[in-house]
Amino acid sequence: MEHKILLKESDIPRQWYNLAADLPTPPLPPLGPDGKPISPDMLAPVFPMNIIEQEVSTERWIDIPEPVLDLLYRWRPAPLRRAVYLEKYLKTPARIYYKDESTSPPGSHKPNTAVAQAYYNKEFGIKRLTTETGAGQWGSALAFACALLGLECKVFMVRISFDQKPFRKFMMETWGANCVASPSTETNAGRNVLQETPDTPGSLGIAISEAVEQAVTDPSGQTRYSLGSVLNHVMLHQTIIGLEAKKQLAAAGEKLPDIIIGCAGGGSNFAGLAFPFTADKINGANIEIIPVEPAACPTMTRAPFAYDHGDTACMTPLLAMHTLGHAFVPPPIHAGGLRYHGMAPLVCQAIVEGLFTPRSYHQTKCYESALTWARTEGTICAPETSHAIAAAIDEAEKAREEGKEKVILFNYSGHGLMDLTGYNAFMTGKLSDYEMPEEEIRKFTKDLERMPKAEMRKSGRW
Amino acid sequence: MEHKILLKESDIPRQWYNLAADLPTPPLPPLGPDGKPISPDMLAPVFPMNIIEQEVSTERWIDIPEPVLDLLYRWRPAPLRRAVYLEKYLKTPARIYYKDESTSPPGSHKPNTAVAQAYYNKEFGIKRLTTETGAGQWGSALAFACALLGLECKVFMVRISFDQKPFRKFMMETWGANCVASPSTETNAGRNVLQETPDTPGSLGIAISEAVEQAVTDPSGQTRYSLGSVLNHVMLHQTIIGLEAKKQLAAAGEKLPDIIIGCAGGGSNFAGLAFPFTADKINGANIEIIPVEPAACPTMTRAPFAYDHGDTACMTPLLAMHTLGHAFVPPPIHAGGLRYHGMAPLVCQAIVEGLFTPRSYHQTKCYESALTWARTEGTICAPETSHAIAAAIDEAEKAREEGKEKVILFNYSGHGLMDLTGYNAFMTGKLSDYEMPEEEIRKFTKDLERMPKAEMRKSGRW
């Protein structure tokens, strides 16, 4: 048996899959400041029109342009691997497969959408992209994509990560990007936050406000904003993960998996793997699909499904999603990529429908799983990815107890080579668990009552 | 055209290639304290006998044990890639291929020998390995191998790297190893150095002394020492790189390369790629083979070929090699893996024979090449690897000037994700070049005059 299931470049999927075409109930539209659905042209100062078209599309399949394929070929198709050593260690009858998204130059799944977004912006005549980054994975990915396409790149990096992870900044600079800590003094949004809370660790919500502000206020009109998760077109670009995995599972002689797992911060790596299989579930396949989040930032498992802004300064449209409130500042846990107050609307709608069964874990359990992984499978995973591994281990142990030969598939969303301070904190006993108290959630979600109601019909099939 | 030339696991080479079988003149033997060739059993306190047998073997092909293949499959076969974007940027008619050894979990070629050495030690009943590490690549690789095989691992890390690269230590600890700064207070060798020079940045020579001392003085007899470069068996294990590359070049429709390049500190990544092709050169093929070293530590290009110890405390046998003297403490340049005072004897013998044409580069030129690489090919290379890239760029430009369609093959020995402080130092103008002054070389090599003479007959064919 081959340990890695590889595809040739000529086997790469040539279309992305759009879950919006198959959701049993239509997604709720984004709303403008007036509480009415926004029109595509209202997004035009923020995104180029070719991306906006993808954002609102309900076509099931969307062609991947040849130049984007040429960019993806630099590291794709990504390997599907079987975790035979972990299986043996766990004495499980389950077969554990994982899609290895850590092989991209920036080290995660993020470049899948970064190169597509940079391409569409360049096609539209844009010269400069702004963005935010939490743990630094997304900022690195966009810096990488912009370097390949010759675009300028400006990254607002959440202060706590900026301080904890200087190497991520060096990485972005190696690819020619400009990276500053957020909140910064470069924008109104940043200056306002700094005035009120000079010592803030920052948040993705604040950094998004800064990046959007700098894009829409560029008088040349040649700057746009780029988002690394949450939005429909980002989920779309990530579906290449699951589409490749399907071909690879078939090549390994497997039918559909019984269980699919991904960690979820904004939702994109989870969606990328899960959405192509969600179509099978909608068509009757028996698959348990599990997005995993930290107990410290429990969006899917404990927050209301409501209309809310994607950023702190309320510059973005209202999105229907599970949200802890746009003013929420999550505690500084080590999985910086899982500290977002909201969640991708497409993921949330599928949760409300009952298609996904989210769960949350504490970070010490996740690091324990990461060490087990490093000492059996041999690789060092990102702190975000450790949430998926923790769930995969739980499911493999359950399969052992049940005596069932289940097929488990999870997304190995990134490596942890830039995140070793977290491992050190765990190994030296310095990490504590934090579970968001109920009153904190109530405090930050209270404002949501003043928003338009997110009322979704359910098909009731799951 | 596929950008990556991949082999199936079933296509992995099943034997290592031993250059000692084909060198036109027999290698000079290691000498003991009495100036006479040492016998294999004199090495027994340091290495297990199965490895000693490989060290002295002159068999051309040596079988790779199945369990070692099973360990190698975790990341091998490694991709051969073509640098099409760099070619385009340089407007060169040359075709530039590189063997990507950065895909191993520790991020370099080092695990190729680490898993083999850990396996042979375990087979021999050894429970614990000691070693030294410079930049941290080798220490991580041995920690990784020991984790997979359940051996204890103790790493003496050169002080300057220990301080500059705390993340490498966390990495080794994640794989369960114990890592201390060298010189340490745990050994006589370390204590002696600290007494004389408490502020020393350390050196590989000192760290080797410490690791060897701790192995040979373990009263249980269950500890051995493991070396990541220099010795014949290490070169042997690395030849899987070149053997895979040969199959992959053939799959890409290429004949033998015109030029082969690798950076060289102790020599193992260079040898791993070059030795299988050196056999072709010995048999008449026209290949230029270029090991590249830093001008700050010019072993191959400026040091005498002489008998010298591999370590500072003179605990190792005398090896015939190009050496800057065992007391040499190299300046703290950023390519920590290229700061060794000696060079693999097999590499040196081939240099004396005229089979290889070594050259040296300054570190700023290398970092410039690394940035060009990152912004064209898209990946961030190790500072060591940047030396090979600098030479590949020079050769590609020469091919352009000559109007020749040359095939250039180099070894991409590792990624630089753990070495971004060096990139930052370069980008902020803080790196200086250092060329070893002639009087420094004379000072450190003076003692070599008292050693037995390394007199080698040459075939005179190159």
XYZ file of C-alpha atoms in Angstrom, chain B residues 16-415:
400
model
C 22.424 2.913 -1.622
C 25.407 3.749 -3.811
C 28.911 3.721 -2.342
C 31.374 6.010 -4.144
C 34.307 4.364 -2.330
C 33.881 1.437 -4.739
C 34.533 3.616 -7.787
C 36.985 6.318 -6.714
C 39.970 6.116 -9.080
C 42.361 6.157 -6.128
C 41.594 4.373 -2.863
C 40.497 6.643 0.015
C 43.060 7.317 2.722
C 42.195 5.445 5.916
C 41.301 7.124 9.234
C 44.249 7.047 11.623
C 44.319 6.386 15.351
C 46.267 8.306 18.035
C 49.386 6.299 17.097
C 49.223 7.471 13.497
C 48.284 3.997 12.248
C 45.067 3.083 10.408
C 42.368 2.284 12.936
C 40.616 -1.048 13.000
C 36.797 -1.224 12.976
C 36.653 -2.411 16.599
C 38.370 0.768 17.759
C 35.217 2.609 16.703
C 32.937 0.234 18.629
C 32.492 2.425 21.734
C 31.240 5.226 19.456
C 29.154 3.493 16.767
C 27.306 0.164 16.560
C 29.150 -2.484 14.545
C 26.535 -2.638 11.748
C 27.194 1.034 10.990
C 30.974 0.593 11.294
C 30.724 -2.118 8.629
C 29.072 0.383 6.296
C 31.674 3.010 7.173
C 34.536 0.827 5.959
C 32.689 -0.964 3.149
C 33.914 -0.784 -0.440
C 30.869 -2.596 -1.849
C 29.330 -0.554 -4.663
C 25.685 -1.225 -3.735
C 24.303 -1.748 -0.235
C 20.730 -2.912 0.354
C 18.352 -0.553 2.153
C 16.579 -2.646 4.826
C 12.775 -2.856 4.421
C 12.100 -1.180 7.803
C 14.271 1.760 6.712
C 12.299 2.033 3.468
C 9.134 2.051 5.575
C 10.529 5.022 7.510
C 11.625 6.801 4.328
C 8.159 6.396 2.772
C 6.805 8.915 5.245
C 8.130 11.630 2.946
C 10.016 9.929 0.095
C 10.372 9.660 -2.852
C 11.008 13.417 -2.793
C 9.843 15.511 -5.757
C 12.139 16.647 -8.540
C 10.944 20.047 -9.676
C 11.773 22.263 -12.590
C 12.345 25.939 -11.798
C 10.395 27.199 -14.802
C 9.597 30.557 -13.206
C 13.233 31.269 -12.346
C 14.274 30.209 -15.859
C 11.784 32.679 -17.315
C 12.921 35.437 -14.966
C 16.571 34.838 -15.928
C 15.700 34.498 -19.648
C 18.020 31.507 -19.753
C 17.981 28.642 -22.241
C 19.119 26.373 -19.372
C 16.674 23.921 -17.838
C 17.022 24.132 -14.059
C 15.919 21.110 -12.032
C 16.067 20.829 -8.279
C 15.609 17.924 -5.960
C 13.279 19.066 -3.192
C 14.583 17.701 0.098
C 12.607 20.257 2.102
C 9.536 18.021 2.229
C 10.699 15.848 5.130
C 9.019 16.605 8.474
C 12.172 18.239 9.921
C 12.524 20.182 6.671
C 15.800 18.984 5.130
C 17.723 16.020 3.677
C 19.062 15.103 7.128
C 16.404 12.494 8.023
C 17.592 10.305 5.117
C 20.493 9.189 7.275
C 18.868 9.846 10.668
C 16.233 7.142 10.202
C 18.847 4.696 8.887
C 21.236 5.350 11.774
C 18.484 5.149 14.384
C 17.327 1.874 12.835
C 20.807 0.283 12.847
C 21.431 1.399 16.433
C 18.105 -0.031 17.581
C 18.869 -3.307 15.777
C 22.161 -3.411 17.656
C 20.371 -3.038 21.012
C 21.214 0.611 21.630
C 18.676 2.624 23.700
C 20.020 6.181 23.494
C 21.747 8.361 20.895
C 23.807 11.490 21.448
C 24.660 14.012 18.774
C 25.589 17.585 18.036
C 23.774 20.114 15.875
C 24.709 23.435 14.304
C 21.761 25.202 12.706
C 19.473 22.599 14.238
C 18.592 20.671 11.092
C 20.509 17.570 12.117
C 19.385 17.627 15.747
C 15.755 17.887 14.609
C 16.239 15.059 12.146
C 17.698 12.710 14.747
C 15.007 13.705 17.285
C 12.391 12.883 14.637
C 13.994 9.504 13.835
C 14.333 8.591 17.514
C 10.678 9.492 18.147
C 9.577 7.121 15.386
C 11.751 4.275 16.696
C 11.343 4.857 20.430
C 14.990 5.740 21.206
C 16.153 8.387 23.655
C 17.907 11.345 22.016
C 20.320 13.908 23.470
C 21.398 16.882 21.350
C 24.279 19.307 22.004
C 23.394 22.438 20.055
C 26.055 25.019 19.159
C 25.493 27.945 21.571
C 25.075 30.673 18.920
C 22.333 28.713 17.144
C 20.759 27.671 20.453
C 20.354 31.356 21.296
C 19.368 32.520 17.799
C 16.964 29.662 17.085
C 14.935 28.687 20.145
C 12.288 27.219 17.844
C 14.631 24.440 16.747
C 14.922 23.396 20.374
C 11.127 23.383 20.763
C 10.954 21.236 17.629
C 13.371 18.663 19.040
C 11.432 18.661 22.318
C 8.165 18.141 20.461
C 9.726 14.923 19.195
C 10.754 14.083 22.765
C 14.496 14.867 22.579
C 16.623 16.612 25.202
C 18.541 19.588 23.783
C 21.221 21.625 25.614
C 23.513 24.461 24.533
C 27.128 23.551 23.761
C 29.606 24.029 25.333
C 27.677 22.684 28.324
C 28.695 21.870 31.881
C 27.651 18.233 31.348
C 30.966 17.029 29.879
C 34.674 17.464 30.507
C 35.087 18.731 26.943
C 32.408 21.384 27.492
C 33.650 22.448 30.920
C 37.209 22.844 29.625
C 36.121 25.155 26.806
C 33.878 27.183 29.098
C 36.736 27.683 31.533
C 39.000 29.088 28.828
C 36.397 31.027 26.820
C 33.160 31.491 28.782
C 31.656 33.656 26.010
C 32.381 31.308 23.108
C 29.655 31.068 20.435
C 30.473 27.347 20.337
C 31.274 25.275 17.279
C 30.367 21.958 15.739
C 33.819 20.682 16.724
C 33.150 21.368 20.406
C 29.628 19.953 20.281
C 30.914 16.749 18.654
C 33.442 16.343 21.467
C 30.655 16.621 24.025
C 28.336 14.186 22.283
C 31.084 11.597 21.730
C 32.229 11.901 25.341
C 28.730 11.332 26.672
C 28.272 8.287 24.439
C 31.544 6.534 25.261
C 31.364 7.211 29.013
C 27.860 5.780 29.548
C 28.513 2.884 31.950
C 25.462 0.945 30.678
C 27.067 0.644 27.239
C 23.667 1.336 25.654
C 24.480 4.814 24.341
C 26.101 5.527 21.008
C 26.953 8.637 19.057
C 25.375 9.647 15.756
C 26.926 12.017 13.231
C 24.850 13.908 10.655
C 27.528 14.422 7.983
C 31.217 13.922 7.092
C 31.474 10.129 7.518
C 31.230 7.595 4.687
C 28.054 5.901 5.938
C 26.271 9.250 6.079
C 27.219 9.998 2.459
C 26.025 6.500 1.584
C 22.557 7.001 3.124
C 22.168 10.316 1.332
C 22.757 8.833 -2.121
C 19.054 8.029 -2.280
C 18.714 11.708 -3.312
C 20.792 11.345 -6.468
C 19.461 7.880 -7.258
C 15.884 9.185 -7.187
C 16.903 12.243 -9.204
C 18.376 10.003 -11.929
C 15.082 8.169 -12.344
C 13.182 11.439 -12.341
C 15.399 13.155 -14.910
C 14.917 10.144 -17.151
C 11.147 10.375 -16.618
C 11.367 14.051 -17.655
C 13.105 12.996 -20.850
C 16.502 14.344 -19.904
C 19.868 12.703 -20.293
C 22.558 13.333 -17.689
C 22.786 16.921 -16.364
C 25.586 19.204 -17.559
C 26.023 20.796 -14.158
C 25.333 19.500 -10.632
C 25.358 21.816 -7.626
C 24.994 21.421 -3.877
C 25.940 23.466 -0.842
C 28.496 21.779 1.388
C 29.131 22.135 5.129
C 30.075 18.591 6.101
C 29.234 17.468 2.584
C 26.253 15.155 2.930
C 23.509 16.864 0.914
C 25.968 17.640 -1.864
C 27.315 14.077 -1.849
C 23.818 12.631 -1.716
C 22.913 14.306 -4.970
C 26.305 14.202 -6.669
C 27.826 10.789 -5.907
C 25.522 8.674 -8.123
C 26.364 11.030 -11.020
C 30.052 11.060 -10.087
C 30.072 7.396 -11.065
C 28.981 8.509 -14.556
C 31.700 11.131 -14.646
C 34.308 8.542 -13.673
C 32.965 6.470 -16.565
C 33.428 9.322 -19.026
C 30.328 11.545 -18.807
C 30.956 15.265 -19.175
C 29.439 16.721 -15.985
C 30.646 19.719 -14.007
C 30.064 19.021 -10.311
C 30.162 22.023 -7.990
C 30.109 21.975 -4.181
C 29.490 25.487 -2.793
C 30.658 26.814 0.564
C 30.594 30.210 2.333
C 33.587 32.517 1.908
C 33.513 32.847 5.703
C 34.352 29.164 6.186
C 36.349 28.239 3.065
C 37.243 24.615 3.657
C 37.301 23.212 0.119
C 38.527 26.314 -1.662
C 41.288 27.515 0.656
C 42.128 24.951 3.359
C 44.870 22.326 3.028
C 44.099 18.632 2.429
C 45.488 17.082 5.599
C 44.893 14.622 8.397
C 42.929 16.248 11.216
C 40.490 15.463 13.994
C 36.751 15.871 13.374
C 36.252 17.530 16.746
C 37.880 20.180 18.911
C 38.877 17.954 21.820
C 40.710 15.517 19.513
C 38.555 12.554 20.515
C 37.830 11.397 16.952
C 40.257 9.544 14.676
C 42.279 11.558 12.168
C 40.499 11.966 8.832
C 42.118 12.960 5.537
C 40.202 16.041 4.426
C 40.284 19.707 3.604
C 40.379 21.300 7.042
C 40.708 24.717 8.605
C 42.065 23.029 11.734
C 40.114 21.390 14.533
C 40.493 24.454 16.781
C 38.860 26.700 14.169
C 35.824 28.641 15.459
C 33.984 30.016 12.438
C 32.348 33.460 12.466
C 28.620 33.406 13.308
C 27.194 33.607 9.773
C 23.554 32.744 9.217
C 24.083 29.507 7.320
C 24.847 27.625 10.530
C 24.994 24.301 8.714
C 28.017 25.434 6.682
C 30.278 26.334 9.619
C 32.251 23.090 10.014
C 36.057 23.171 9.988
C 36.394 19.986 7.915
C 34.662 18.250 5.019
C 33.620 14.691 4.192
C 36.763 12.680 3.287
C 35.043 11.116 0.263
C 34.150 14.578 -1.058
C 37.692 15.797 -0.406
C 39.324 12.854 -2.162
C 37.182 13.527 -5.214
C 38.202 17.196 -5.096
C 41.892 16.272 -4.942
C 41.256 13.920 -7.882
C 39.773 16.828 -9.824
C 36.258 15.381 -10.072
C 34.625 18.355 -8.319
C 35.195 22.084 -8.771
C 34.345 23.782 -5.453
C 33.561 27.466 -5.155
C 32.671 29.904 -2.371
C 30.170 32.771 -2.070
C 29.517 35.637 0.319
C 26.324 35.446 2.357
C 24.751 38.647 0.997
C 24.978 37.315 -2.561
C 23.318 34.128 -1.314
C 20.465 35.984 0.394
C 19.924 38.059 -2.754
C 19.528 34.796 -4.637
C 17.169 33.493 -1.953
C 14.907 36.553 -2.354
C 14.910 36.179 -6.144
C 13.950 32.551 -5.624
C 11.157 33.350 -3.130
C 9.627 35.916 -5.465
C 9.815 33.737 -8.595
C 9.608 30.087 -7.561
C 7.650 31.015 -4.439
C 9.385 29.051 -1.680
C 11.655 30.205 1.139
C 14.907 28.261 1.178
C 17.302 27.516 4.008
C 20.305 29.880 4.190
C 22.513 26.880 3.380
C 20.461 26.081 0.270
C 20.779 29.679 -0.927
C 24.436 28.935 -1.714
C 23.345 26.290 -4.211
C 20.732 28.630 -5.677
C 23.331 31.400 -6.100
C 25.535 29.016 -8.063
C 22.584 27.744 -10.129
C 21.687 31.329 -11.049
C 25.293 32.070 -12.019
C 25.405 28.953 -14.207
C 22.025 29.736 -15.793
C 23.237 33.235 -16.647
C 26.425 31.806 -18.081
C 24.340 29.450 -20.239
C 22.367 32.469 -21.468
C 25.567 34.307 -22.370
C 26.897 31.206 -24.122
C 23.531 30.524 -25.740
C 23.617 26.914 -24.547
C 20.668 24.721 -23.493
C 22.369 23.273 -20.459
C 20.671 21.069 -17.884
C 21.404 22.278 -14.358
C 20.519 20.123 -11.374
C 20.878 21.300 -7.792
C 19.877 20.100 -4.376
C 17.229 22.132 -2.570
C 18.496 20.799 0.727
C 15.978 22.435 3.063
C 13.398 25.144 3.664
